[in-house]
Amino acid sequence: MIIIITGASHTGKTYLAQKFLEKYQYPYLSIDHLKMGLIRSGNTSLTPEDDDELTGYLWPIVREMIKTAIENKQNLIVEGCYIPFDWRKDFDEEYLPDIRFICLAMTDEYIEEHFDDIIGHESDIEKRFVDPDCTIEWIKAGNREYREGFIKAGEIVSMIDSDYENTIEMLMSTALAEI
């Protein structure tokens, strides 16, 4: 089984992937780690700030890793923001039953009410560097982009609008029922 976890920055993708790892013992691939490995090794001239170009660069690699894991009957969690809105078009029907998709997004109201908590938890799983561009408006814009893009593509977006932990627990329970 493949679990794809995506969403805007600071939505808790890595946190949810870690929870799945602990519960199911599925390994996970952080697309950010793949990105930085390719950048630091000189295999691309892209930089961490080239988000749009990075999706086009990384997705074909990640997509083929997902296909290989399915073909090998391996479980894998893939988490990161570099998942295109129309990701399903890249998989034949034989692959899709083995993929669970989760997109995390926060409402504007949640971000406004919980901004300090969001920032306070940004290094819970991995150490983040302080980003001066990480403002309420920046986080809202990113979440709106993911909500609108994935909803337009026909995907279900898991909205965080009041209780973050309950949303995560619900996703964990739903995945357990499906797997």
mmCIF file of C-alpha atoms in Angstrom:
data_model
loop_
_atom_site.group_PDB
_atom_site.id
_atom_site.type_symbol
_atom_site.label_atom_id
_atom_site.label_comp_id
_atom_site.label_asym_id
_atom_site.label_seq_id
_atom_site.Cartn_x
_atom_site.Cartn_y
_atom_site.Cartn_z
ATOM 1 C CA MET A 1 0.000 0.000 0.000
ATOM 2 C CA ILE A 2 1.192 3.493 -0.864
ATOM 3 C CA ILE A 3 0.078 6.477 1.189
ATOM 4 C CA ILE A 4 0.693 9.845 -0.450
ATOM 5 C CA ILE A 5 0.577 12.779 1.967
ATOM 6 C CA THR A 6 0.700 16.278 0.531
ATOM 7 C CA GLY A 7 -0.339 19.797 1.431
ATOM 8 C CA ALA A 8 1.030 23.265 1.902
ATOM 9 C CA SER A 9 3.977 24.103 4.120
ATOM 10 C CA HIS A 10 3.389 23.753 7.878
ATOM 11 C CA THR A 11 0.270 21.554 7.572
ATOM 12 C CA GLY A 12 1.897 18.583 9.311
ATOM 13 C CA LYS A 13 2.727 16.281 6.388
ATOM 14 C CA THR A 14 5.885 14.979 8.047
ATOM 15 C CA TYR A 15 4.106 14.659 11.392
ATOM 16 C CA LEU A 16 1.354 12.545 9.804
ATOM 17 C CA ALA A 17 3.925 10.430 7.938
ATOM 18 C CA GLN A 18 5.730 9.814 11.234
ATOM 19 C CA LYS A 19 2.419 8.764 12.861
ATOM 20 C CA PHE A 20 1.788 6.289 10.025
ATOM 21 C CA LEU A 21 5.342 4.957 10.374
ATOM 22 C CA GLU A 22 4.834 4.387 14.082
ATOM 23 C CA LYS A 23 1.411 2.774 13.665
ATOM 24 C CA TYR A 24 1.946 0.628 10.545
ATOM 25 C CA GLN A 25 5.758 0.395 10.365
ATOM 26 C CA TYR A 26 5.598 1.587 6.746
ATOM 27 C CA PRO A 27 8.781 3.361 5.707
ATOM 28 C CA TYR A 28 8.387 6.854 4.374
ATOM 29 C CA LEU A 29 10.075 8.906 1.737
ATOM 30 C CA SER A 30 10.369 12.626 2.344
ATOM 31 C CA ILE A 31 10.333 14.319 -1.034
ATOM 32 C CA ASP A 32 12.218 17.187 0.632
ATOM 33 C CA HIS A 33 15.105 14.815 1.368
ATOM 34 C CA LEU A 34 15.145 13.644 -2.249
ATOM 35 C CA LYS A 35 15.043 17.296 -3.392
ATOM 36 C CA MET A 36 17.959 18.322 -1.184
ATOM 37 C CA GLY A 37 19.983 15.246 -2.157
ATOM 38 C CA LEU A 38 19.624 16.090 -5.831
ATOM 39 C CA ILE A 39 20.383 19.777 -5.237
ATOM 40 C CA ARG A 40 23.373 19.228 -2.947
ATOM 41 C CA SER A 41 24.860 16.535 -5.182
ATOM 42 C CA GLY A 42 24.785 18.889 -8.154
ATOM 43 C CA ASN A 43 22.355 16.726 -10.137
ATOM 44 C CA THR A 44 20.171 19.766 -10.757
ATOM 45 C CA SER A 45 20.719 23.500 -10.973
ATOM 46 C CA LEU A 46 17.361 24.081 -9.259
ATOM 47 C CA THR A 47 17.339 25.615 -5.794
ATOM 48 C CA PRO A 48 15.036 25.019 -2.799
ATOM 49 C CA GLU A 49 13.120 28.161 -3.800
ATOM 50 C CA ASP A 50 12.198 26.803 -7.264
ATOM 51 C CA ASP A 51 8.977 25.155 -6.082
ATOM 52 C CA ASP A 52 7.081 25.049 -9.385
ATOM 53 C CA GLU A 53 10.033 23.717 -11.340
ATOM 54 C CA LEU A 54 10.849 21.231 -8.577
ATOM 55 C CA THR A 55 7.420 19.586 -8.857
ATOM 56 C CA GLY A 56 8.032 18.932 -12.549
ATOM 57 C CA TYR A 57 11.543 17.685 -11.840
ATOM 58 C CA LEU A 58 10.825 15.504 -8.798
ATOM 59 C CA TRP A 59 7.404 14.069 -9.622
ATOM 60 C CA PRO A 60 8.547 11.747 -12.464
ATOM 61 C CA ILE A 61 11.132 10.228 -10.112
ATOM 62 C CA VAL A 62 8.690 9.882 -7.203
ATOM 63 C CA ARG A 63 5.962 8.521 -9.498
ATOM 64 C CA GLU A 64 8.225 5.737 -10.766
ATOM 65 C CA MET A 65 9.337 4.914 -7.209
ATOM 66 C CA ILE A 66 5.653 4.541 -6.274
ATOM 67 C CA LYS A 67 5.030 2.246 -9.246
ATOM 68 C CA THR A 68 8.058 0.134 -8.343
ATOM 69 C CA ALA A 69 6.921 -0.211 -4.725
ATOM 70 C CA ILE A 70 3.443 -1.307 -5.874
ATOM 71 C CA GLU A 71 4.883 -3.810 -8.351
ATOM 72 C CA ASN A 72 7.136 -5.210 -5.610
ATOM 73 C CA LYS A 73 4.182 -5.411 -3.172
ATOM 74 C CA GLN A 74 5.935 -3.021 -0.783
ATOM 75 C CA ASN A 75 4.339 -0.482 1.530
ATOM 76 C CA LEU A 76 5.540 3.098 1.363
ATOM 77 C CA ILE A 77 4.494 6.499 2.643
ATOM 78 C CA VAL A 78 5.437 9.384 0.359
ATOM 79 C CA GLU A 79 5.185 12.846 1.897
ATOM 80 C CA GLY A 80 5.872 16.232 0.481
ATOM 81 C CA CYS A 81 4.491 19.212 -1.316
ATOM 82 C CA TYR A 82 5.765 18.257 -4.779
ATOM 83 C CA ILE A 83 2.706 16.269 -5.864
ATOM 84 C CA PRO A 84 0.954 17.688 -8.949
ATOM 85 C CA PHE A 85 -2.781 18.342 -8.687
ATOM 86 C CA ASP A 86 -3.440 15.934 -11.577
ATOM 87 C CA TRP A 87 -1.206 13.155 -10.193
ATOM 88 C CA ARG A 88 -3.739 10.389 -10.950
ATOM 89 C CA LYS A 89 -3.325 10.772 -14.706
ATOM 90 C CA ASP A 90 0.188 9.359 -14.351
ATOM 91 C CA PHE A 91 -1.003 5.955 -13.116
ATOM 92 C CA ASP A 92 -2.738 3.205 -15.038
ATOM 93 C CA GLU A 93 -5.877 1.855 -13.373
ATOM 94 C CA GLU A 94 -3.957 -1.170 -12.066
ATOM 95 C CA TYR A 95 -1.939 1.044 -9.691
ATOM 96 C CA LEU A 96 -4.651 3.281 -8.232
ATOM 97 C CA PRO A 97 -6.288 0.713 -5.893
ATOM 98 C CA ASP A 98 -2.954 0.475 -4.046
ATOM 99 C CA ILE A 99 -2.651 4.226 -3.454
ATOM 100 C CA ARG A 100 -4.247 6.228 -0.650
ATOM 101 C CA PHE A 101 -4.096 9.993 -1.100
ATOM 102 C CA ILE A 102 -4.201 12.549 1.703
ATOM 103 C CA CYS A 103 -4.029 16.302 1.188
ATOM 104 C CA LEU A 104 -3.854 18.381 4.367
ATOM 105 C CA ALA A 105 -5.062 21.972 4.308
ATOM 106 C CA MET A 106 -5.903 24.507 6.973
ATOM 107 C CA THR A 107 -8.706 27.036 6.766
ATOM 108 C CA ASP A 108 -7.855 30.738 6.921
ATOM 109 C CA GLU A 109 -9.676 30.957 10.248
ATOM 110 C CA TYR A 110 -7.666 28.080 11.712
ATOM 111 C CA ILE A 111 -4.410 29.681 10.610
ATOM 112 C CA GLU A 112 -5.385 33.022 12.131
ATOM 113 C CA GLU A 113 -6.419 31.461 15.446
ATOM 114 C CA HIS A 114 -3.524 29.003 15.711
ATOM 115 C CA PHE A 115 -0.596 30.687 13.956
ATOM 116 C CA ASP A 116 1.606 30.627 17.075
ATOM 117 C CA ASP A 117 0.868 26.902 17.550
ATOM 118 C CA ILE A 118 1.625 26.189 13.884
ATOM 119 C CA ILE A 119 5.009 27.899 14.165
ATOM 120 C CA GLY A 120 5.597 26.350 17.590
ATOM 121 C CA HIS A 121 5.261 22.850 16.128
ATOM 122 C CA GLU A 122 7.211 23.399 12.916
ATOM 123 C CA SER A 123 10.245 21.475 14.210
ATOM 124 C CA ASP A 124 8.430 18.639 16.007
ATOM 125 C CA ILE A 125 9.717 15.959 13.607
ATOM 126 C CA GLU A 126 12.553 17.639 11.747
ATOM 127 C CA LYS A 127 14.512 20.777 12.551
ATOM 128 C CA ARG A 128 13.437 23.715 10.448
ATOM 129 C CA PHE A 129 15.366 26.891 9.954
ATOM 130 C CA VAL A 130 13.583 30.102 10.922
ATOM 131 C CA ASP A 131 11.986 31.423 7.742
ATOM 132 C CA PRO A 132 11.253 35.184 7.822
ATOM 133 C CA ASP A 133 8.791 34.709 4.920
ATOM 134 C CA CYS A 134 6.648 32.377 7.040
ATOM 135 C CA THR A 135 3.817 34.751 7.843
ATOM 136 C CA ILE A 136 0.114 34.219 8.401
ATOM 137 C CA GLU A 137 -0.591 35.505 4.888
ATOM 138 C CA TRP A 138 2.057 33.251 3.317
ATOM 139 C CA ILE A 139 0.649 30.162 5.058
ATOM 140 C CA LYS A 140 -2.915 31.141 4.105
ATOM 141 C CA ALA A 141 -1.917 31.598 0.455
ATOM 142 C CA GLY A 142 -0.209 28.208 0.335
ATOM 143 C CA ASN A 143 -3.176 26.454 1.903
ATOM 144 C CA ARG A 144 -5.609 28.159 -0.483
ATOM 145 C CA GLU A 145 -3.481 27.061 -3.452
ATOM 146 C CA TYR A 146 -3.511 23.422 -2.334
ATOM 147 C CA ARG A 147 -7.214 23.435 -1.440
ATOM 148 C CA GLU A 148 -8.280 24.971 -4.716
ATOM 149 C CA GLY A 149 -5.890 22.970 -6.899
ATOM 150 C CA PHE A 150 -6.686 19.550 -5.494
ATOM 151 C CA ILE A 151 -10.427 20.195 -5.194
ATOM 152 C CA LYS A 152 -10.495 21.361 -8.834
ATOM 153 C CA ALA A 153 -8.686 18.120 -9.745
ATOM 154 C CA GLY A 154 -11.423 16.133 -7.983
ATOM 155 C CA GLU A 155 -9.453 15.158 -4.901
ATOM 156 C CA ILE A 156 -10.709 15.126 -1.331
ATOM 157 C CA VAL A 157 -8.875 17.631 0.845
ATOM 158 C CA SER A 158 -8.709 16.954 4.594
ATOM 159 C CA MET A 159 -9.564 20.308 6.103
ATOM 160 C CA ILE A 160 -8.084 21.351 9.423
ATOM 161 C CA ASP A 161 -10.574 23.849 10.750
ATOM 162 C CA SER A 162 -10.770 23.407 14.510
ATOM 163 C CA ASP A 163 -9.008 20.523 16.239
ATOM 164 C CA TYR A 164 -5.733 19.514 14.582
ATOM 165 C CA GLU A 165 -5.175 16.336 16.619
ATOM 166 C CA ASN A 166 -8.719 15.090 15.991
ATOM 167 C CA THR A 167 -8.231 15.582 12.256
ATOM 168 C CA ILE A 168 -4.986 13.587 12.347
ATOM 169 C CA GLU A 169 -6.601 10.817 14.436
ATOM 170 C CA MET A 170 -9.538 10.653 12.015
ATOM 171 C CA LEU A 171 -7.122 10.260 9.096
ATOM 172 C CA MET A 172 -5.267 7.505 10.942
ATOM 173 C CA SER A 173 -8.540 5.676 11.687
ATOM 174 C CA THR A 174 -9.779 6.046 8.124
ATOM 175 C CA ALA A 175 -6.529 4.697 6.715
ATOM 176 C CA LEU A 176 -6.690 1.734 9.093
ATOM 177 C CA ALA A 177 -10.202 0.909 7.870
ATOM 178 C CA GLU A 178 -9.086 1.109 4.237
ATOM 179 C CA ILE A 179 -5.861 -0.862 4.512
#
